[in-house]
XYZ file of C-alpha atoms in Angstrom:
339
model
C 0.000 0.000 0.000
C 1.136 3.550 -0.803
C -0.426 5.109 2.291
C 0.409 2.553 4.946
C 0.513 3.455 8.615
C 4.243 4.237 8.588
C 3.965 6.623 5.623
C 1.028 8.450 7.182
C 2.835 8.703 10.516
C 5.978 10.096 8.860
C 3.954 12.720 6.971
C 2.032 13.706 10.117
C 5.232 13.877 12.191
C 6.887 15.931 9.469
C 3.994 18.394 9.392
C 3.739 18.671 13.184
C 7.429 19.435 13.616
C 7.399 22.045 10.839
C 4.412 23.717 12.486
C 6.154 23.640 15.871
C 9.280 25.252 14.405
C 7.449 27.932 12.446
C 5.241 28.788 15.441
C 8.355 28.854 17.673
C 6.825 26.300 20.030
C 9.930 24.109 19.653
C 13.418 25.511 18.967
C 14.831 24.491 15.600
C 18.077 23.404 17.250
C 16.107 20.671 19.077
C 13.416 19.997 16.483
C 15.738 19.033 13.617
C 17.636 16.190 15.315
C 14.445 14.931 16.999
C 12.668 14.893 13.636
C 15.536 12.989 12.016
C 15.534 10.325 14.746
C 11.735 9.985 14.774
C 11.461 9.626 10.980
C 14.138 6.926 10.974
C 12.465 5.129 13.894
C 9.050 5.204 12.203
C 10.596 3.897 8.970
C 11.945 0.896 10.875
C 15.616 1.757 11.203
C 16.862 -0.308 14.170
C 18.018 1.677 17.151
C 21.212 -0.101 18.157
C 21.711 -3.416 16.342
C 21.104 -4.011 12.616
C 20.214 -7.383 11.106
C 23.077 -7.105 8.595
C 26.714 -6.641 9.669
C 26.988 -3.253 7.946
C 23.350 -2.262 8.315
C 22.239 1.226 9.282
C 21.102 2.000 12.820
C 19.810 5.123 14.516
C 22.746 5.253 16.924
C 25.530 4.856 14.344
C 24.152 6.157 11.047
C 21.512 8.708 12.005
C 23.010 10.172 15.186
C 26.712 9.215 15.015
C 27.452 9.792 11.325
C 24.715 12.387 10.983
C 26.081 14.671 13.679
C 29.462 14.743 11.874
C 28.029 14.923 8.360
C 28.530 18.687 8.093
C 31.916 18.729 9.837
C 33.640 20.648 7.031
C 30.899 23.271 7.136
C 31.307 23.588 10.900
C 35.035 24.261 10.432
C 34.218 26.937 7.860
C 31.730 28.464 10.298
C 34.354 28.577 13.064
C 36.864 30.288 10.761
C 34.095 32.590 9.596
C 33.297 33.532 13.174
C 37.011 34.172 13.716
C 37.113 36.402 10.622
C 34.077 38.337 11.772
C 35.707 38.935 15.173
C 38.898 40.214 13.527
C 36.840 42.582 11.385
C 35.089 43.806 14.517
C 38.207 44.062 16.724
C 40.103 46.072 14.121
C 37.234 48.534 13.755
C 36.791 47.652 10.079
C 33.105 46.791 10.308
C 32.284 50.036 12.122
C 34.203 52.060 9.530
C 32.404 50.319 6.673
C 29.018 50.869 8.273
C 29.687 54.559 8.925
C 30.898 55.092 5.356
C 27.937 53.210 3.946
C 25.548 55.257 6.045
C 27.134 58.459 4.737
C 26.886 57.298 1.131
C 23.420 55.768 1.414
C 21.746 58.624 3.250
C 18.018 58.011 3.080
C 18.227 55.568 0.138
C 18.066 52.090 1.685
C 16.483 50.590 -1.440
C 19.393 51.731 -3.578
C 22.034 50.212 -1.332
C 19.961 47.029 -0.947
C 19.779 46.691 -4.733
C 23.507 47.308 -5.223
C 24.572 44.932 -2.457
C 22.166 42.230 -3.641
C 23.510 42.533 -7.191
C 27.096 42.364 -5.915
C 26.242 39.335 -3.782
C 24.640 37.606 -6.757
C 27.759 38.259 -8.828
C 30.006 36.812 -6.111
C 27.879 33.687 -5.708
C 27.784 33.095 -9.475
C 31.472 32.194 -9.300
C 31.964 30.623 -5.842
C 29.947 28.462 -3.497
C 30.076 27.025 -0.005
C 29.729 28.212 3.565
C 32.960 30.255 3.485
C 31.837 32.839 0.922
C 28.453 33.169 2.651
C 30.176 33.991 5.927
C 32.501 36.562 4.328
C 29.741 38.260 2.336
C 27.320 38.217 5.279
C 29.893 39.792 7.602
C 30.070 42.806 5.308
C 26.788 43.043 3.391
C 24.310 42.468 6.230
C 25.694 45.159 8.581
C 25.696 47.597 5.648
C 22.036 46.897 4.948
C 21.043 47.100 8.611
C 22.814 50.457 8.959
C 20.518 51.957 6.327
C 17.332 50.865 8.059
C 16.649 47.663 6.128
C 14.798 45.099 8.277
C 17.007 42.201 9.490
C 14.897 39.479 7.861
C 14.983 41.360 4.540
C 18.747 41.793 4.732
C 19.206 38.082 5.442
C 16.902 37.158 2.566
C 18.715 39.405 0.084
C 22.069 37.755 0.779
C 20.743 34.237 -0.190
C 21.346 33.056 -4.409
C 24.161 30.057 -3.709
C 27.037 30.214 -1.653
C 34.337 26.242 -0.032
C 36.777 28.050 1.455
C 38.183 27.301 4.899
C 41.634 28.223 3.640
C 40.423 31.482 2.115
C 38.737 32.487 5.383
C 41.898 31.797 7.347
C 43.925 33.709 4.757
C 41.490 36.607 5.064
C 42.008 36.645 8.836
C 45.791 36.699 8.532
C 45.761 39.320 5.781
C 43.428 41.593 7.744
C 45.625 41.483 10.851
C 48.830 41.973 8.837
C 47.552 45.174 7.219
C 46.154 46.574 10.473
C 48.159 45.444 13.545
C 50.847 42.951 12.455
C 52.701 43.096 15.782
C 49.612 41.812 17.603
C 48.843 38.969 15.206
C 49.177 36.176 17.807
C 46.984 37.891 20.391
C 44.338 39.035 17.904
C 44.086 35.668 16.119
C 43.916 33.598 19.306
C 41.325 35.791 20.988
C 39.301 36.072 17.758
C 39.256 32.273 17.435
C 37.968 31.746 20.982
C 35.376 34.511 20.772
C 34.415 33.477 17.249
C 33.657 29.929 18.419
C 31.501 31.338 21.206
C 29.556 33.441 18.712
C 28.840 30.543 16.324
C 28.140 27.855 18.934
C 24.410 28.024 18.222
C 24.985 27.709 14.484
C 27.196 24.651 15.001
C 24.421 23.134 17.094
C 22.028 23.645 14.196
C 24.543 22.047 11.793
C 24.629 18.941 13.988
C 20.830 18.802 13.954
C 20.689 19.252 10.178
C 23.157 16.387 9.698
C 21.058 14.089 11.889
C 17.924 15.042 9.948
C 19.701 14.452 6.626
C 20.737 10.945 7.632
C 17.323 10.237 9.122
C 15.466 11.003 5.894
C 18.083 9.463 3.590
C 18.336 6.166 5.509
C 17.683 3.180 3.254
C 14.553 2.173 5.140
C 13.083 5.698 4.948
C 13.733 6.059 1.216
C 12.337 2.586 0.455
C 9.186 3.386 2.448
C 8.483 6.727 0.745
C 9.382 5.805 -2.843
C 6.012 4.164 -3.761
C 4.112 7.280 -2.648
C 6.362 9.567 -4.680
C 6.077 7.340 -7.755
C 2.275 7.250 -7.548
C 1.737 11.036 -7.696
C 3.725 11.720 -10.879
C 1.868 14.031 -13.342
C 0.877 12.806 -16.806
C 0.311 16.133 -18.633
C 2.164 19.443 -18.958
C -0.584 21.432 -17.210
C -0.745 19.058 -14.259
C 3.068 19.003 -14.236
C 3.293 22.780 -13.821
C 0.468 23.084 -11.312
C 1.449 20.066 -9.219
C 5.131 20.855 -8.855
C 4.428 24.526 -8.137
C 1.927 23.733 -5.396
C 4.092 20.950 -3.998
C 7.367 22.915 -4.214
C 7.350 23.607 -0.433
C 7.865 19.855 -0.042
C 11.482 20.595 -0.945
C 11.801 22.294 2.455
C 13.112 20.588 5.580
C 14.652 17.788 3.476
C 11.198 16.703 2.325
C 10.008 14.499 -0.583
C 11.002 17.003 -3.307
C 14.416 17.742 -1.819
C 17.040 15.830 -3.790
C 19.331 16.089 -0.739
C 16.731 14.591 1.603
C 13.741 12.279 1.192
C 13.907 12.852 -2.561
C 17.428 11.433 -2.868
C 16.088 8.610 -5.046
C 13.253 10.649 -6.575
C 14.647 11.031 -10.099
C 14.908 7.281 -10.639
C 11.369 6.782 -9.338
C 9.936 9.419 -11.685
C 11.803 7.980 -14.643
C 10.596 4.484 -13.781
C 6.997 5.740 -13.737
C 7.364 6.471 -17.469
C 5.148 9.579 -17.543
C 7.961 12.134 -17.975
C 11.131 12.280 -20.045
C 14.520 12.770 -18.335
C 14.651 16.484 -19.159
C 11.268 17.104 -17.535
C 12.300 15.119 -14.475
C 15.596 16.932 -14.086
C 14.116 20.372 -14.588
C 11.281 19.687 -12.132
C 13.826 19.034 -9.397
C 15.909 22.017 -10.490
C 12.845 24.251 -10.370
C 11.701 23.159 -6.915
C 15.367 23.376 -5.907
C 14.965 27.166 -6.006
C 12.621 26.919 -3.025
C 15.073 24.642 -1.253
C 18.199 26.606 -2.164
C 16.914 29.985 -0.978
C 14.154 29.365 1.565
C 14.997 26.102 3.343
C 15.782 26.704 7.061
C 17.968 23.562 7.039
C 20.405 25.081 4.527
C 23.759 25.957 6.017
C 23.735 29.322 4.260
C 20.325 30.186 5.697
C 21.495 29.377 9.215
C 24.618 31.501 8.716
C 22.883 34.626 7.394
C 20.109 34.311 9.991
C 22.751 34.283 12.711
C 24.444 37.395 11.287
C 21.160 39.243 10.923
C 19.958 38.042 14.349
C 16.643 36.740 13.004
C 14.922 33.376 13.269
C 15.800 31.144 10.329
C 12.106 30.355 9.834
C 11.406 34.078 9.383
C 13.592 33.958 6.267
C 11.451 31.080 5.009
C 8.269 33.103 5.369
C 9.909 36.159 3.779
C 11.285 34.404 0.691
C 8.839 31.543 0.006
C 6.297 33.488 -2.131
C 9.100 34.733 -4.399
C 10.869 31.387 -4.723
C 7.570 29.672 -5.527
C 6.954 32.250 -8.255
C 10.407 31.614 -9.747
C 9.637 27.888 -9.593
C 6.371 28.477 -11.455
C 8.115 30.396 -14.245
C 10.768 27.683 -14.598
C 8.147 24.936 -14.661
C 6.086 26.714 -17.335
C 9.181 26.864 -19.548
C 9.972 23.209 -18.872
C 6.372 22.135 -19.442
C 6.278 23.835 -22.840
C 9.721 22.768 -24.055
C 10.392 19.362 -22.517
C 7.173 17.691 -21.350
């Protein structure tokens, strides 16, 4: 059966936890790992001992490997926090903000447009947590200084965002051109204080990793695949409407998220035989806009939310209507050309 008890329970649990996070009844830092463990448990992933020698369990795969899944991102976040502290300690951020305020005057929309365009240009060439941290440390304070709301500033910084070495190099370069004789003291204190500042973000990264492994466990994917295969559209109109309406299912590593429950989705859609490969690929790319910009479980969303001091779910509510519209436009093109 497509809608067996386990599938229904996973969908209900998924919806309840999203509602709890959005309504701020349960902190995201606790909700994400709990959701990952619960989904895996409902799907039948054994807690401690697997039937096969190398089988997945909640303790080893979901919690153990999941908590370390985003380790490289956590390192980038630590170096990013260190870089931000150096910028602050050397008075660079204050100088930039004052200069920006002088130049912007009473034109916040102009500076928001320019900074968003510059951010888009940067992220067209590089990606990863490192660039997001560097851009956020400069662009978000500039926007806030002109009166732009924090959630808007955080939303404007998100298009896409690897560079632990570049962050460390930026730290060293900044100190060398400002106070080279104090490099040891500044770097060591910035590292300690930077870690303190990003501790909450690292906690969220651990939770995201646990959720990722919970929804991508073999038992979870096998359980959800029949449901996904059964709802595939059979006409261009239904294709556009269905994927637009269902695009929020790409959030929180859901069924349309190719990095979550939808990790095996492309093969399922192809096996259904109702869409050609181009239509399948572009459907996931289109809904990926919602995931890439609005998803609170994205590392870049967590980073910019922390810099702007806003709840990561507030960014979701701010950007979702626009990302769904972009998804609609992309799906119309795909429906006409490829379906």
